[in-house]
Amino acid sequence: LGDPSELREVLVNLIINAVDAMPNGGMLTIGAREPRGQAVLEVTDTGIGMPEETRRHCLEPFYTTKGEHGTGLGLAIVKHIALAHGGTVQVESTPGLGSTFTLKIPDAADD
């Protein structure tokens, strides 16, 4: 349902962010499913989570909480690729409990 190299880039960026969000270890869960003519990819971590302000801005280009260690482009690329595929990316996060990023891409045949 999408360009394999671009979707691989999405997965790499989400995994890197999840690992960075778990400095003391944790659990990373990756899931995929295909409900109702769309591909759904979820990446969940049990990391530090994000306050609401960070969650609202985390997909914006150059927005980073990593200081000199981040460019603020990883999640912006994820959003760009999702939109280029006619899809969406949603972010759920709870401080202290972790985050879930959900990428949804519709089946091009349904357009």
PDB file of N, CA, C and O in Angstrom, residues 4-54:
ATOM      1  N   PRO A   4       7.989   1.074  -0.400  1.00  0.00           N
ATOM      2  CA  PRO A   4       8.727   0.343   0.643  1.00  0.00           C
ATOM      3  C   PRO A   4       9.876   1.135   1.269  1.00  0.00           C
ATOM      4  O   PRO A   4      10.048   1.108   2.492  1.00  0.00           O
ATOM      5  N   SER A   5      10.652   1.858   0.466  1.00  0.00           N
ATOM      6  CA  SER A   5      11.788   2.580   1.042  1.00  0.00           C
ATOM      7  C   SER A   5      11.323   3.736   1.929  1.00  0.00           C
ATOM      8  O   SER A   5      11.922   4.004   2.972  1.00  0.00           O
ATOM      9  N   GLU A   6      10.244   4.401   1.540  1.00  0.00           N
ATOM     10  CA  GLU A   6       9.733   5.490   2.369  1.00  0.00           C
ATOM     11  C   GLU A   6       9.121   4.960   3.660  1.00  0.00           C
ATOM     12  O   GLU A   6       9.305   5.547   4.727  1.00  0.00           O
ATOM     13  N   LEU A   7       8.418   3.853   3.569  1.00  0.00           N
ATOM     14  CA  LEU A   7       7.826   3.275   4.778  1.00  0.00           C
ATOM     15  C   LEU A   7       8.904   2.728   5.711  1.00  0.00           C
ATOM     16  O   LEU A   7       8.769   2.787   6.934  1.00  0.00           O
ATOM     17  N   ARG A   8       9.997   2.248   5.137  1.00  0.00           N
ATOM     18  CA  ARG A   8      11.138   1.822   5.952  1.00  0.00           C
ATOM     19  C   ARG A   8      11.715   3.032   6.693  1.00  0.00           C
ATOM     20  O   ARG A   8      12.069   2.950   7.872  1.00  0.00           O
ATOM     21  N   GLU A   9      11.787   4.176   6.006  1.00  0.00           N
ATOM     22  CA  GLU A   9      12.261   5.415   6.632  1.00  0.00           C
ATOM     23  C   GLU A   9      11.360   5.818   7.798  1.00  0.00           C
ATOM     24  O   GLU A   9      11.831   6.235   8.853  1.00  0.00           O
ATOM     25  N   VAL A  10      10.054   5.678   7.627  1.00  0.00           N
ATOM     26  CA  VAL A  10       9.105   5.951   8.710  1.00  0.00           C
ATOM     27  C   VAL A  10       9.419   5.069   9.908  1.00  0.00           C
ATOM     28  O   VAL A  10       9.530   5.548  11.039  1.00  0.00           O
ATOM     29  N   LEU A  11       9.562   3.792   9.644  1.00  0.00           N
ATOM     30  CA  LEU A  11       9.812   2.844  10.727  1.00  0.00           C
ATOM     31  C   LEU A  11      11.126   3.145  11.447  1.00  0.00           C
ATOM     32  O   LEU A  11      11.186   3.145  12.679  1.00  0.00           O
ATOM     33  N   VAL A  12      12.185   3.436  10.691  1.00  0.00           N
ATOM     34  CA  VAL A  12      13.483   3.761  11.296  1.00  0.00           C
ATOM     35  C   VAL A  12      13.362   4.989  12.188  1.00  0.00           C
ATOM     36  O   VAL A  12      13.841   4.991  13.333  1.00  0.00           O
ATOM     37  N   ASN A  13      12.717   6.044  11.697  1.00  0.00           N
ATOM     38  CA  ASN A  13      12.581   7.259  12.499  1.00  0.00           C
ATOM     39  C   ASN A  13      11.767   7.015  13.769  1.00  0.00           C
ATOM     40  O   ASN A  13      12.125   7.508  14.849  1.00  0.00           O
ATOM     41  N   LEU A  14      10.687   6.261  13.660  1.00  0.00           N
ATOM     42  CA  LEU A  14       9.862   5.989  14.837  1.00  0.00           C
ATOM     43  C   LEU A  14      10.603   5.112  15.848  1.00  0.00           C
ATOM     44  O   LEU A  14      10.491   5.328  17.059  1.00  0.00           O
ATOM     45  N   ILE A  15      11.366   4.140  15.367  1.00  0.00           N
ATOM     46  CA  ILE A  15      12.128   3.283  16.277  1.00  0.00           C
ATOM     47  C   ILE A  15      13.218   4.077  16.978  1.00  0.00           C
ATOM     48  O   ILE A  15      13.404   3.956  18.197  1.00  0.00           O
ATOM     49  N   ILE A  16      13.943   4.909  16.244  1.00  0.00           N
ATOM     50  CA  ILE A  16      15.002   5.723  16.858  1.00  0.00           C
ATOM     51  C   ILE A  16      14.417   6.619  17.949  1.00  0.00           C
ATOM     52  O   ILE A  16      14.966   6.720  19.048  1.00  0.00           O
ATOM     53  N   ASN A  17      13.291   7.264  17.655  1.00  0.00           N
ATOM     54  CA  ASN A  17      12.668   8.130  18.667  1.00  0.00           C
ATOM     55  C   ASN A  17      12.206   7.333  19.874  1.00  0.00           C
ATOM     56  O   ASN A  17      12.330   7.788  21.010  1.00  0.00           O
ATOM     57  N   ALA A  18      11.652   6.151  19.635  1.00  0.00           N
ATOM     58  CA  ALA A  18      11.186   5.320  20.749  1.00  0.00           C
ATOM     59  C   ALA A  18      12.353   4.909  21.639  1.00  0.00           C
ATOM     60  O   ALA A  18      12.257   4.978  22.868  1.00  0.00           O
ATOM     61  N   VAL A  19      13.444   4.499  21.023  1.00  0.00           N
ATOM     62  CA  VAL A  19      14.621   4.094  21.807  1.00  0.00           C
ATOM     63  C   VAL A  19      15.163   5.289  22.597  1.00  0.00           C
ATOM     64  O   VAL A  19      15.506   5.160  23.778  1.00  0.00           O
ATOM     65  N   ASP A  20      15.225   6.457  21.957  1.00  0.00           N
ATOM     66  CA  ASP A  20      15.682   7.661  22.664  1.00  0.00           C
ATOM     67  C   ASP A  20      14.775   8.013  23.841  1.00  0.00           C
ATOM     68  O   ASP A  20      15.234   8.576  24.827  1.00  0.00           O
ATOM     69  N   ALA A  21      13.493   7.679  23.730  1.00  0.00           N
ATOM     70  CA  ALA A  21      12.533   7.993  24.794  1.00  0.00           C
ATOM     71  C   ALA A  21      12.598   7.005  25.957  1.00  0.00           C
ATOM     72  O   ALA A  21      11.887   7.173  26.947  1.00  0.00           O
ATOM     73  N   MET A  22      13.451   5.974  25.817  1.00  0.00           N
ATOM     74  CA  MET A  22      13.567   4.970  26.879  1.00  0.00           C
ATOM     75  C   MET A  22      15.026   4.873  27.345  1.00  0.00           C
ATOM     76  O   MET A  22      15.673   3.841  27.189  1.00  0.00           O
ATOM     77  N   PRO A  23      15.564   5.946  27.941  1.00  0.00           N
ATOM     78  CA  PRO A  23      16.978   5.943  28.332  1.00  0.00           C
ATOM     79  C   PRO A  23      17.332   4.875  29.369  1.00  0.00           C
ATOM     80  O   PRO A  23      18.482   4.459  29.462  1.00  0.00           O
ATOM     81  N   ASN A  24      16.356   4.419  30.120  1.00  0.00           N
ATOM     82  CA  ASN A  24      16.599   3.386  31.132  1.00  0.00           C
ATOM     83  C   ASN A  24      16.033   2.035  30.717  1.00  0.00           C
ATOM     84  O   ASN A  24      15.806   1.166  31.548  1.00  0.00           O
ATOM     85  N   GLY A  25      15.783   1.888  29.428  1.00  0.00           N
ATOM     86  CA  GLY A  25      15.203   0.645  28.932  1.00  0.00           C
ATOM     87  C   GLY A  25      13.689   0.737  28.911  1.00  0.00           C
ATOM     88  O   GLY A  25      13.092   1.719  29.333  1.00  0.00           O
ATOM     89  N   GLY A  26      13.081  -0.283  28.386  1.00  0.00           N
ATOM     90  CA  GLY A  26      11.633  -0.307  28.284  1.00  0.00           C
ATOM     91  C   GLY A  26      11.213  -1.293  27.227  1.00  0.00           C
ATOM     92  O   GLY A  26      12.003  -2.134  26.792  1.00  0.00           O
ATOM     93  N   MET A  27       9.989  -1.169  26.779  1.00  0.00           N
ATOM     94  CA  MET A  27       9.467  -2.077  25.769  1.00  0.00           C
ATOM     95  C   MET A  27       9.059  -1.287  24.533  1.00  0.00           C
ATOM     96  O   MET A  27       8.363  -0.282  24.625  1.00  0.00           O
ATOM     97  N   LEU A  28       9.495  -1.786  23.385  1.00  0.00           N
ATOM     98  CA  LEU A  28       9.128  -1.227  22.092  1.00  0.00           C
ATOM     99  C   LEU A  28       8.246  -2.248  21.396  1.00  0.00           C
ATOM    100  O   LEU A  28       8.619  -3.413  21.277  1.00  0.00           O
ATOM    101  N   THR A  29       7.069  -1.816  20.966  1.00  0.00           N
ATOM    102  CA  THR A  29       6.135  -2.710  20.285  1.00  0.00           C
ATOM    103  C   THR A  29       5.822  -2.131  18.913  1.00  0.00           C
ATOM    104  O   THR A  29       5.485  -0.953  18.803  1.00  0.00           O
ATOM    105  N   ILE A  30       5.937  -2.973  17.893  1.00  0.00           N
ATOM    106  CA  ILE A  30       5.617  -2.571  16.528  1.00  0.00           C
ATOM    107  C   ILE A  30       4.502  -3.474  16.035  1.00  0.00           C
ATOM    108  O   ILE A  30       4.599  -4.698  16.137  1.00  0.00           O
ATOM    109  N   GLY A  31       3.462  -2.880  15.531  1.00  0.00           N
ATOM    110  CA  GLY A  31       2.336  -3.661  15.029  1.00  0.00           C
ATOM    111  C   GLY A  31       1.875  -3.140  13.684  1.00  0.00           C
ATOM    112  O   GLY A  31       2.041  -1.967  13.367  1.00  0.00           O
ATOM    113  N   ALA A  32       1.323  -4.044  12.898  1.00  0.00           N
ATOM    114  CA  ALA A  32       0.759  -3.663  11.598  1.00  0.00           C
ATOM    115  C   ALA A  32      -0.510  -4.457  11.379  1.00  0.00           C
ATOM    116  O   ALA A  32      -0.616  -5.615  11.782  1.00  0.00           O
ATOM    117  N   ARG A  33      -1.471  -3.804  10.747  1.00  0.00           N
ATOM    118  CA  ARG A  33      -2.712  -4.482  10.409  1.00  0.00           C
ATOM    119  C   ARG A  33      -3.299  -3.817   9.171  1.00  0.00           C
ATOM    120  O   ARG A  33      -2.844  -2.756   8.757  1.00  0.00           O
ATOM    121  N   GLU A  34      -4.326  -4.434   8.626  1.00  0.00           N
ATOM    122  CA  GLU A  34      -4.922  -3.920   7.399  1.00  0.00           C
ATOM    123  C   GLU A  34      -6.448  -3.926   7.500  1.00  0.00           C
ATOM    124  O   GLU A  34      -7.127  -4.683   6.812  1.00  0.00           O
ATOM    125  N   PRO A  35      -6.991  -3.051   8.354  1.00  0.00           N
ATOM    126  CA  PRO A  35      -8.452  -3.000   8.484  1.00  0.00           C
ATOM    127  C   PRO A  35      -9.099  -2.126   7.418  1.00  0.00           C
ATOM    128  O   PRO A  35      -8.538  -1.103   7.013  1.00  0.00           O
ATOM    129  N   ARG A  36     -10.237  -2.518   6.949  1.00  0.00           N
ATOM    130  CA  ARG A  36     -11.075  -1.698   6.064  1.00  0.00           C
ATOM    131  C   ARG A  36     -10.301  -0.966   4.974  1.00  0.00           C
ATOM    132  O   ARG A  36     -10.440   0.235   4.789  1.00  0.00           O
ATOM    133  N   GLY A  37      -9.463  -1.685   4.227  1.00  0.00           N
ATOM    134  CA  GLY A  37      -8.799  -1.096   3.079  1.00  0.00           C
ATOM    135  C   GLY A  37      -7.721  -0.083   3.380  1.00  0.00           C
ATOM    136  O   GLY A  37      -7.447   0.800   2.574  1.00  0.00           O
ATOM    137  N   GLN A  38      -7.113  -0.171   4.528  1.00  0.00           N
ATOM    138  CA  GLN A  38      -5.997   0.722   4.831  1.00  0.00           C
ATOM    139  C   GLN A  38      -4.914  -0.043   5.568  1.00  0.00           C
ATOM    140  O   GLN A  38      -5.177  -1.061   6.190  1.00  0.00           O
ATOM    141  N   ALA A  39      -3.696   0.442   5.446  1.00  0.00           N
ATOM    142  CA  ALA A  39      -2.590  -0.125   6.206  1.00  0.00           C
ATOM    143  C   ALA A  39      -2.411   0.719   7.466  1.00  0.00           C
ATOM    144  O   ALA A  39      -2.427   1.945   7.401  1.00  0.00           O
ATOM    145  N   VAL A  40      -2.251   0.055   8.593  1.00  0.00           N
ATOM    146  CA  VAL A  40      -2.056   0.752   9.864  1.00  0.00           C
ATOM    147  C   VAL A  40      -0.777   0.218  10.504  1.00  0.00           C
ATOM    148  O   VAL A  40      -0.625  -0.997  10.688  1.00  0.00           O
ATOM    149  N   LEU A  41       0.136   1.122  10.801  1.00  0.00           N
ATOM    150  CA  LEU A  41       1.395   0.795  11.463  1.00  0.00           C
ATOM    151  C   LEU A  41       1.416   1.526  12.792  1.00  0.00           C
ATOM    152  O   LEU A  41       1.189   2.742  12.838  1.00  0.00           O
ATOM    153  N   GLU A  42       1.667   0.793  13.880  1.00  0.00           N
ATOM    154  CA  GLU A  42       1.758   1.410  15.213  1.00  0.00           C
ATOM    155  C   GLU A  42       3.104   1.097  15.831  1.00  0.00           C
ATOM    156  O   GLU A  42       3.557  -0.044  15.799  1.00  0.00           O
ATOM    157  N   VAL A  43       3.710   2.139  16.386  1.00  0.00           N
ATOM    158  CA  VAL A  43       4.951   1.985  17.141  1.00  0.00           C
ATOM    159  C   VAL A  43       4.691   2.565  18.525  1.00  0.00           C
ATOM    160  O   VAL A  43       4.352   3.738  18.663  1.00  0.00           O
ATOM    161  N   THR A  44       4.833   1.699  19.536  1.00  0.00           N
ATOM    162  CA  THR A  44       4.555   2.086  20.920  1.00  0.00           C
ATOM    163  C   THR A  44       5.786   1.863  21.771  1.00  0.00           C
ATOM    164  O   THR A  44       6.471   0.846  21.623  1.00  0.00           O
ATOM    165  N   ASP A  45       6.063   2.817  22.653  1.00  0.00           N
ATOM    166  CA  ASP A  45       7.165   2.646  23.608  1.00  0.00           C
ATOM    167  C   ASP A  45       6.654   2.895  25.014  1.00  0.00           C
ATOM    168  O   ASP A  45       5.613   3.511  25.207  1.00  0.00           O
ATOM    169  N   THR A  46       7.401   2.359  25.972  1.00  0.00           N
ATOM    170  CA  THR A  46       7.073   2.567  27.389  1.00  0.00           C
ATOM    171  C   THR A  46       8.041   3.572  28.002  1.00  0.00           C
ATOM    172  O   THR A  46       8.438   3.449  29.154  1.00  0.00           O
ATOM    173  N   GLY A  47       8.391   4.569  27.209  1.00  0.00           N
ATOM    174  CA  GLY A  47       9.379   5.556  27.624  1.00  0.00           C
ATOM    175  C   GLY A  47       8.823   6.671  28.474  1.00  0.00           C
ATOM    176  O   GLY A  47       7.797   6.534  29.145  1.00  0.00           O
ATOM    177  N   ILE A  48       9.497   7.801  28.376  1.00  0.00           N
ATOM    178  CA  ILE A  48       9.194   8.939  29.246  1.00  0.00           C
ATOM    179  C   ILE A  48       7.917   9.669  28.863  1.00  0.00           C
ATOM    180  O   ILE A  48       7.385  10.452  29.643  1.00  0.00           O
ATOM    181  N   GLY A  49       7.405   9.432  27.656  1.00  0.00           N
ATOM    182  CA  GLY A  49       6.199  10.120  27.224  1.00  0.00           C
ATOM    183  C   GLY A  49       6.458  11.588  26.967  1.00  0.00           C
ATOM    184  O   GLY A  49       7.572  12.081  27.122  1.00  0.00           O
ATOM    185  N   MET A  50       5.411  12.276  26.553  1.00  0.00           N
ATOM    186  CA  MET A  50       5.533  13.698  26.217  1.00  0.00           C
ATOM    187  C   MET A  50       4.418  14.490  26.887  1.00  0.00           C
ATOM    188  O   MET A  50       3.271  14.036  26.909  1.00  0.00           O
ATOM    189  N   PRO A  51       4.759  15.676  27.374  1.00  0.00           N
ATOM    190  CA  PRO A  51       3.689  16.559  27.826  1.00  0.00           C
ATOM    191  C   PRO A  51       2.861  17.002  26.609  1.00  0.00           C
ATOM    192  O   PRO A  51       3.320  16.922  25.460  1.00  0.00           O
ATOM    193  N   GLU A  52       1.668  17.471  26.844  1.00  0.00           N
ATOM    194  CA  GLU A  52       0.746  17.839  25.762  1.00  0.00           C
ATOM    195  C   GLU A  52       1.351  18.848  24.789  1.00  0.00           C
ATOM    196  O   GLU A  52       1.194  18.718  23.576  1.00  0.00           O
ATOM    197  N   GLU A  53       2.040  19.834  25.276  1.00  0.00           N
ATOM    198  CA  GLU A  53       2.650  20.856  24.412  1.00  0.00           C
ATOM    199  C   GLU A  53       3.634  20.220  23.430  1.00  0.00           C
ATOM    200  O   GLU A  53       3.634  20.525  22.244  1.00  0.00           O
ATOM    201  N   THR A  54       4.450  19.319  23.904  1.00  0.00           N
ATOM    202  CA  THR A  54       5.409  18.627  23.033  1.00  0.00           C
ATOM    203  C   THR A  54       4.675  17.733  22.041  1.00  0.00           C
ATOM    204  O   THR A  54       5.006  17.708  20.853  1.00  0.00           O
TER     205      THR A  54
END
